[in-house]
Coordinates of C-alpha atoms in Angstrom, one line a residue:
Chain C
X1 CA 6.7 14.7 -36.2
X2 CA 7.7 14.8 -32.8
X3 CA 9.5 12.0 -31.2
X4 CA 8.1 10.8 -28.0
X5 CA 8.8 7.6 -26.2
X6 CA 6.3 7.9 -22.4
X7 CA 8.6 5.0 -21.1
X8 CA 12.2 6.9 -20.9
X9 CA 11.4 8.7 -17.9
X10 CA 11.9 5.0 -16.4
X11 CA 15.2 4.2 -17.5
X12 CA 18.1 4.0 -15.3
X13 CA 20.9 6.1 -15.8
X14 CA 23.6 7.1 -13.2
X15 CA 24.0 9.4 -10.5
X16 CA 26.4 11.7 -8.8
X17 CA 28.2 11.8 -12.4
X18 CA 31.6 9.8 -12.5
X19 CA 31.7 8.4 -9.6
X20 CA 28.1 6.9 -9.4
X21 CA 29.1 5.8 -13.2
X22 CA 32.2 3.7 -11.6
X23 CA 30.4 1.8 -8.7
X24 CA 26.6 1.4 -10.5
X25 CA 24.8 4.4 -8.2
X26 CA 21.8 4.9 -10.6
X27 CA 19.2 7.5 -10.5
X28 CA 16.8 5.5 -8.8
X29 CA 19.5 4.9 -5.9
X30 CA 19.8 8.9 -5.5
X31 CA 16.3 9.1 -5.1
X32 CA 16.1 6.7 -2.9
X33 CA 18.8 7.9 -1.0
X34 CA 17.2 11.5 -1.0
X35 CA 13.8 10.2 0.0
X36 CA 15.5 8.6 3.1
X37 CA 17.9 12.1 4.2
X38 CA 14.2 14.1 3.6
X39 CA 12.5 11.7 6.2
X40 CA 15.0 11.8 8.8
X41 CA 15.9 14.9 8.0
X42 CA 11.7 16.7 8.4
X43 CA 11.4 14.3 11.6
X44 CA 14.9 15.6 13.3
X45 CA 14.1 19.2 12.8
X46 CA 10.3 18.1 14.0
X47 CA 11.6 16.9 16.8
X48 CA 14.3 18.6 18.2
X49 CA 12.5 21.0 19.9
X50 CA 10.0 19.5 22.0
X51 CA 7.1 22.7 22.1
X52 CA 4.0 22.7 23.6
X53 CA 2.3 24.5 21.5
X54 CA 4.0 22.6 18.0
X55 CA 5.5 24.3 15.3
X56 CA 4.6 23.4 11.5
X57 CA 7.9 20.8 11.4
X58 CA 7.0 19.3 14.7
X59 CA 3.2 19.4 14.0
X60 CA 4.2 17.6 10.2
X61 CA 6.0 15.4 12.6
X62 CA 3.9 14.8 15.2
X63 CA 0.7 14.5 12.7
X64 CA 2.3 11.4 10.6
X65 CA 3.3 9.2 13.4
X66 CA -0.3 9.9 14.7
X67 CA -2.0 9.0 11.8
X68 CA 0.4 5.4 11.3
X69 CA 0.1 4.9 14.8
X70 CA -3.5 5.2 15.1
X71 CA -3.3 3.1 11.6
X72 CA -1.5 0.4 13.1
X73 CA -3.0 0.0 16.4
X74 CA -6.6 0.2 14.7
X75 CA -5.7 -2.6 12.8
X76 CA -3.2 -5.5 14.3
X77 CA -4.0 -4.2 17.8
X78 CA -2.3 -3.9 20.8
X79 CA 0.7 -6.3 19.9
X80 CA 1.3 -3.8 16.9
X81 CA 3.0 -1.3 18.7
X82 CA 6.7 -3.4 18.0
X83 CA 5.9 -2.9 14.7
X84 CA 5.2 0.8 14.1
X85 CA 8.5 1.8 13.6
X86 CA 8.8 -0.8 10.7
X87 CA 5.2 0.6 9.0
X88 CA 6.5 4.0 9.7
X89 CA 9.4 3.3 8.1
X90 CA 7.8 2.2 4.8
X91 CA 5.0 4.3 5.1
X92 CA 6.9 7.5 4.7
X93 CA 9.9 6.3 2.6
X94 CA 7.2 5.0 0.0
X95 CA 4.7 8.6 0.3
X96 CA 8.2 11.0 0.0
X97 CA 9.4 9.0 -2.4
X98 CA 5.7 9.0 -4.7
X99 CA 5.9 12.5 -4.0
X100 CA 9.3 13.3 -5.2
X101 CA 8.5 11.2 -8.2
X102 CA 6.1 14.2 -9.0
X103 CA 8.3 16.7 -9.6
X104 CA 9.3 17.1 -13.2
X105 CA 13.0 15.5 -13.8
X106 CA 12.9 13.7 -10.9
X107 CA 12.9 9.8 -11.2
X108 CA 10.1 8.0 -9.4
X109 CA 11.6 4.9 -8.4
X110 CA 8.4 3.5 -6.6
X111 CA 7.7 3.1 -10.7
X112 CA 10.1 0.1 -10.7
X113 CA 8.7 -3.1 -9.9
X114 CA 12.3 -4.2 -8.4
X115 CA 12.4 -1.8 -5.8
X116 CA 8.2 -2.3 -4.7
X117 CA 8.9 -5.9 -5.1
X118 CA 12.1 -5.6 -2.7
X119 CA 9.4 -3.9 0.0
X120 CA 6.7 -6.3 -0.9
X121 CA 8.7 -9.2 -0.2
X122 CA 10.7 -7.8 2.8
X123 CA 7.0 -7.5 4.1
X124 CA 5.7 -11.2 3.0
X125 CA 8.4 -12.8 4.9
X126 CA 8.4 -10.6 7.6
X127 CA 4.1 -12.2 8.3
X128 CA 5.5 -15.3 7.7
X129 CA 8.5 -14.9 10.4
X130 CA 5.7 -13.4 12.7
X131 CA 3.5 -15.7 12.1
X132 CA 6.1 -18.5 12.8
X133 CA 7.4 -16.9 15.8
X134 CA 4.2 -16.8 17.3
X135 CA 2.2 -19.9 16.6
X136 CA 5.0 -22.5 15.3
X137 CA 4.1 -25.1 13.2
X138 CA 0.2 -24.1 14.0
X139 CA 0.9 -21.2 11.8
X140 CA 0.2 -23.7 8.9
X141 CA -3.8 -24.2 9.8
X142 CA -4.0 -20.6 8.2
X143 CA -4.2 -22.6 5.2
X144 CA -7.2 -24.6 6.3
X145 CA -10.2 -22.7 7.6
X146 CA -11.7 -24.2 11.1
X147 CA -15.2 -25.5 10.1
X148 CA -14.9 -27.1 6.6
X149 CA -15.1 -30.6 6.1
X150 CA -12.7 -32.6 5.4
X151 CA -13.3 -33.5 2.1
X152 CA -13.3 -29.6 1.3
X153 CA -9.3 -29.3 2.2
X154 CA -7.9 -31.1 -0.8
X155 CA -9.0 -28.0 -3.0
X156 CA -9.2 -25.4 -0.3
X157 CA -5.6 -25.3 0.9
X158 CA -4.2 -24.7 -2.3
X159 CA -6.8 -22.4 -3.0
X160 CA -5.5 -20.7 0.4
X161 CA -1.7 -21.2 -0.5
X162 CA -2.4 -19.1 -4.2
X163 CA -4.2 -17.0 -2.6
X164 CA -1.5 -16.6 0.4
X165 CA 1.4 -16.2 -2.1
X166 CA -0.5 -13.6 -4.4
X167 CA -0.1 -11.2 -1.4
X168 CA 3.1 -9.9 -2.3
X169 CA 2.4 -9.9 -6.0
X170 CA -0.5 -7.5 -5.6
X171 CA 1.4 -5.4 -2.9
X172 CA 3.9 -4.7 -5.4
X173 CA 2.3 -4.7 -9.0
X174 CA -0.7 -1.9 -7.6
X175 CA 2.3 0.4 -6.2
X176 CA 4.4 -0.3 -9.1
X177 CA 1.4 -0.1 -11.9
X178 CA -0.4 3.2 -10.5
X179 CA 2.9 5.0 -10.4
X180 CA 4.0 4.1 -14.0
X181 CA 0.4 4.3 -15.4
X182 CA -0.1 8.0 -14.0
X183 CA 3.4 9.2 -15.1
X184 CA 3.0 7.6 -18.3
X185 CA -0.3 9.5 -19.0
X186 CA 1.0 12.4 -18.2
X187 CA 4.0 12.2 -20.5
X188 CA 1.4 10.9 -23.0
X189 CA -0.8 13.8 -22.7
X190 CA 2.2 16.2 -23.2
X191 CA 2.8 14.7 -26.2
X192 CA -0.4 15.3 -28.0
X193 CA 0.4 19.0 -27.7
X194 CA 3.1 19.0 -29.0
X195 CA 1.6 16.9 -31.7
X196 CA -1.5 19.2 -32.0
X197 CA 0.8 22.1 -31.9
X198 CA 3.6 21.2 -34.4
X199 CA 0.6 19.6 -37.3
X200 CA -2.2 22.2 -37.1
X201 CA -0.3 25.3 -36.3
X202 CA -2.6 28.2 -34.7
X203 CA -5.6 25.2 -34.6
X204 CA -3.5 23.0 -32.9
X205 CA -2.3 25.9 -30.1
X206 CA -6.3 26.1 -29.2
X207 CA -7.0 22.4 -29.5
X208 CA -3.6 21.6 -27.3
X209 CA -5.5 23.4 -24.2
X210 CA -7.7 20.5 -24.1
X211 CA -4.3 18.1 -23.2
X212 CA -3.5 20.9 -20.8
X213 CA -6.5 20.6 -18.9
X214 CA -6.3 17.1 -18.8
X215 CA -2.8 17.0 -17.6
X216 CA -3.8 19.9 -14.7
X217 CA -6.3 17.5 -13.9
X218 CA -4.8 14.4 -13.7
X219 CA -1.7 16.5 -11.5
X220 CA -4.4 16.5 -8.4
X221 CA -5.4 12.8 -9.3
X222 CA -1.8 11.9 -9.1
X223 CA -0.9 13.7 -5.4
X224 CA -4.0 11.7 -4.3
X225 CA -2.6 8.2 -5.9
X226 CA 0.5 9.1 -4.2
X227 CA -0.8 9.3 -1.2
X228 CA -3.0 6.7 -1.1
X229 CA -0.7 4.0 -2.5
X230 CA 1.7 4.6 0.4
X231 CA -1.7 4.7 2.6
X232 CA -2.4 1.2 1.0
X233 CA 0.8 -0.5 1.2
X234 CA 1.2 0.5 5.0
X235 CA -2.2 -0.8 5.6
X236 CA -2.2 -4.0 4.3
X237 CA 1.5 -4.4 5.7
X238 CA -0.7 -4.2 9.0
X239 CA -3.3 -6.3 7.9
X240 CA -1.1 -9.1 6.9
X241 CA 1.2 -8.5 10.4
X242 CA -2.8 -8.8 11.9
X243 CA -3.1 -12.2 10.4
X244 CA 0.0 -14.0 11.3
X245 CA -0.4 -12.6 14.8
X246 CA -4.2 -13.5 15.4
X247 CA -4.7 -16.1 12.4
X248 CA -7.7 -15.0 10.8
Chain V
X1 CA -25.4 38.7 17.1
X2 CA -26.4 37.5 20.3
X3 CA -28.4 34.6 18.6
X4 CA -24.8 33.4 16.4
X5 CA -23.1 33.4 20.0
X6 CA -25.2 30.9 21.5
X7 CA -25.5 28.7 18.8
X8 CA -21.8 28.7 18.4
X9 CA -21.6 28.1 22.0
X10 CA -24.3 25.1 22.0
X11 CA -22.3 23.7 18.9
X12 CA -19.0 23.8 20.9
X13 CA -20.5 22.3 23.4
X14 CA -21.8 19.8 22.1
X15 CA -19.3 18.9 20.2
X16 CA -16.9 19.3 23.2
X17 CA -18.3 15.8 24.8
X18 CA -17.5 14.1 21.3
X19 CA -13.9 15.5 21.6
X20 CA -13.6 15.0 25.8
X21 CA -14.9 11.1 24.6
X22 CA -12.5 10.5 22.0
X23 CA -9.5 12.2 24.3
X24 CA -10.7 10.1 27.1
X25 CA -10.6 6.5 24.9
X26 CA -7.4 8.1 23.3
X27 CA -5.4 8.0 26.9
X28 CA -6.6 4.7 27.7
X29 CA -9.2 6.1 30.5
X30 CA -12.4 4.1 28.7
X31 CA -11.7 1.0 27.6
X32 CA -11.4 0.8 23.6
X33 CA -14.5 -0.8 21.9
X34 CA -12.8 -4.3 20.3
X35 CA -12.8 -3.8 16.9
X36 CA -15.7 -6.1 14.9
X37 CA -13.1 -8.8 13.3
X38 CA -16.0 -9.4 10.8
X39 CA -15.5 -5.5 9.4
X40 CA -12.9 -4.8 7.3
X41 CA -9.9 -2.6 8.7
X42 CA -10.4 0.3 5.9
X43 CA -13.6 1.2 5.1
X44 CA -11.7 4.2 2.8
X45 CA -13.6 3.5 -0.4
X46 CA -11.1 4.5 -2.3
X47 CA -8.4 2.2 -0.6
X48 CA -11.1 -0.8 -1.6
X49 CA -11.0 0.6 -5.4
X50 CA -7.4 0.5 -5.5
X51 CA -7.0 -3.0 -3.8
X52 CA -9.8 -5.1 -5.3
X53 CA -8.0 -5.4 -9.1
X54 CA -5.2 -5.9 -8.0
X55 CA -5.9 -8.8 -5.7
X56 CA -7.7 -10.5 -8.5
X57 CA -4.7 -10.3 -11.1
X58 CA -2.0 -11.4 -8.6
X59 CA -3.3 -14.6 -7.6
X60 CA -4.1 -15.7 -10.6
X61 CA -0.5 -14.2 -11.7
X62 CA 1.1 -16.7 -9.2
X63 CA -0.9 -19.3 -9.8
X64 CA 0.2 -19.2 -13.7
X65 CA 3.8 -18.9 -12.3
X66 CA 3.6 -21.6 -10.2
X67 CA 1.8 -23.9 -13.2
X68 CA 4.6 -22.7 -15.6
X69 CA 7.4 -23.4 -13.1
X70 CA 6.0 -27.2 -11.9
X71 CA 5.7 -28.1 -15.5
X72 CA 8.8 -26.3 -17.0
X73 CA 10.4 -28.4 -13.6
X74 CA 8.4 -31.9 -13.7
X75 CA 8.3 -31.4 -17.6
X76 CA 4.4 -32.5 -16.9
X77 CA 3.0 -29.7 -19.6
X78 CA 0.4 -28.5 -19.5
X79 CA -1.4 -30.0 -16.7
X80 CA -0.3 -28.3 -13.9
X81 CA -0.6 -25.2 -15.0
X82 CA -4.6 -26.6 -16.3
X83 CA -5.3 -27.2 -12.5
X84 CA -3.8 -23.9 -11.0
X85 CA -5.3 -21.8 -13.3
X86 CA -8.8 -22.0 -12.1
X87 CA -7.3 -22.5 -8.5
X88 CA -5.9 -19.2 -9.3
X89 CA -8.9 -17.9 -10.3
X90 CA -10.7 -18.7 -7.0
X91 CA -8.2 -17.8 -4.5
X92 CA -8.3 -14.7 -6.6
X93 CA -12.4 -14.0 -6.3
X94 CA -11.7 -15.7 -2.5
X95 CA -8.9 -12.6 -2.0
X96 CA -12.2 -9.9 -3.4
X97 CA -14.6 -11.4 -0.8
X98 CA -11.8 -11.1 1.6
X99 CA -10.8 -7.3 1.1
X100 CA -14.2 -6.3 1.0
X101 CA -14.7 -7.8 4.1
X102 CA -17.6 -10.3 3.2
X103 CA -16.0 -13.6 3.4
X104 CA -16.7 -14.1 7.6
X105 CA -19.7 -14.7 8.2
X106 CA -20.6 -13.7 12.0
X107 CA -21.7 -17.4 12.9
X108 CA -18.2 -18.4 12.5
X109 CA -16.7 -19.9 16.0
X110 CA -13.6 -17.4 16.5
X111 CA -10.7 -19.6 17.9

């Protein structure tokens, strides 16, 4: 029988060999690390030389912060623009960081809920700073809709408070959950053929092309999840900006 | 031949306006059409797939946290956690309506 555990891939070990051992530099930290260096590192090639006519860096470059600055604009408005470099910031850190989580033997750390909690958080108190910053202590009738009647409030605002705190709860857990969940298949899949392979011999070798397919499959699905998680996080990051700024 | 050519042509053409519009609004020379606050920023249907589950779970996740906490705290159990769980539950089909874009209706005064 062989010995498969799907969940391994997510535990923490050290990086950068002794020395990462001595001060706690995990895996995850390396990774993160890298993600970051690979971010600055496409935009400061992309950028350095100014072209007219742009280059594949430069039009990488130029492409994402036109697509998050449309993104943002589109969505909080004008007043966004002081926070694209914040969006753009998470945005690609989370997509280079999904992607690199890809590649086989390298650690996805958007597949930790400590580290998508971190963001999610960082971004729930950032709305609520925002929100303070720009309406004071009328940031509070968020909780209680214009237009109901009074005798509505008692149940609605804690409706809207739950409903206010579950933001960063559901930032997180649908980054977190769609990451593990779609390296965990995969890891699954790859174990039934090696299952199919090592009990049913020259059967099994047929049979384990059906796992294959699956896993080729579920490859594309995973590029597009990776993508679009990043795509989500950024955008409701707006949305949530767009509400403390305009209140509803 | 000659017939491809000018179809090409009529298409680039036409398709040229689109492109001079869109420029145009890009660089500010036409004012932007204010986005409907009623309509939901992403219409991506797969953005809505991925968010709708997940805004469901979570608030009645906190709610349950917030229950357990109150009563682990006021040692009151179970009744605050009796009460916030079907609060949780509808802040959690409030937070569906919401990202789908469906809980404004468009006779709401907008302050």
């Amino acid at each position: 029988m062989v010995e498969m555990d799907p969940l391994s891939q997510f535990h923490l070990q050290s990086g950068l060999g002794t020395l990462g051992r001595i001060i706690d530099f995990t895996n995850s930290n390396q990774m993160m690390v890298i993600a970051a260096l690979i971010v600055i590192t496409v935009m400061g090639i992309g950028l350095r030389r100014a072209a007219i006519v742009p280059g594949r860096m430069q039009g990488l470059a130029e492409l994402s912060y036109e697509f998050v600055h449309n993104m943002v604009i589109d969505t909080i408005g004008e007043e966004g623009k002081r926070f694209f470099p914040f969006v753009f910031t998470l945005f690609s850190f989370i997509l280079v960081g999904n992607l690199l989580g890809l590649f086989p033997y390298f650690f996805a750390f958007t597949s930790h809920i400590a580290i998508t909690g971190a963001l999610a958080f960082f971004v729930f108190f950032l709305s609520l700073i925002v929100g303070f910053w720009h309406h004071g202590f009328r940031f509070f009738k968020f909780f209680a809709p214009s237009g109901v009647p009074a005798w509505l409030l008692p149940l609605l605002i804690p409706i809207e408070v739950v409903s206010f705190l579950s933001r960063p709860v559901s930032l997180s857990v649908r980054l977190f959950a769609n990451i593990t969940a779609g390296h965990v298949m995969w890891e699954v899949f790859a174990g039934f053929m090696l299952m199919l392979v090592s009990s049913l011999g020259a059967l099994g070798v047929v049979a384990a092309l059906i796992p294959l397919g699956l896993n080729i499959a579920l490859t594309a699905l995973e590029f597009l999840v990776a993508f679009l998680q990043a795509y989500v996080f950024a955008i409701l990051t707006c949305l949530y900006l767009h509400d403390s700024i305009h209140l509803h | 031949m000659k017939q491809d050519d000018s179809a090409q042509h009529d298409g680039t053409g036409a398709s040229f306006d689109k492109r001079l519009e869109a420029a145009r609004l890009k660089a500010g020379l036409v004012a932007k059409p204010k986005p409907d606050p009623n309509r939901s920023p992403d219409d991506n249907p797969l953005t809505m797939a991925m968010r709708l589950g997940s805004e469901m779970v979570g608030a009645l996740a906190i709610a349950v946290v917030i229950g357990y906490g109150l009563d682990r705290l006021l040692d009151t159990a179970p009744w605050f956690m009796i009460g916030l769980v079907p609060i949780g539950a509808v802040a959690g089909i409030l937070n569906v309506f919401r990202a789908a874009g469906s809980s404004r209706p468009n006779t709401k005064p907008k302050d």
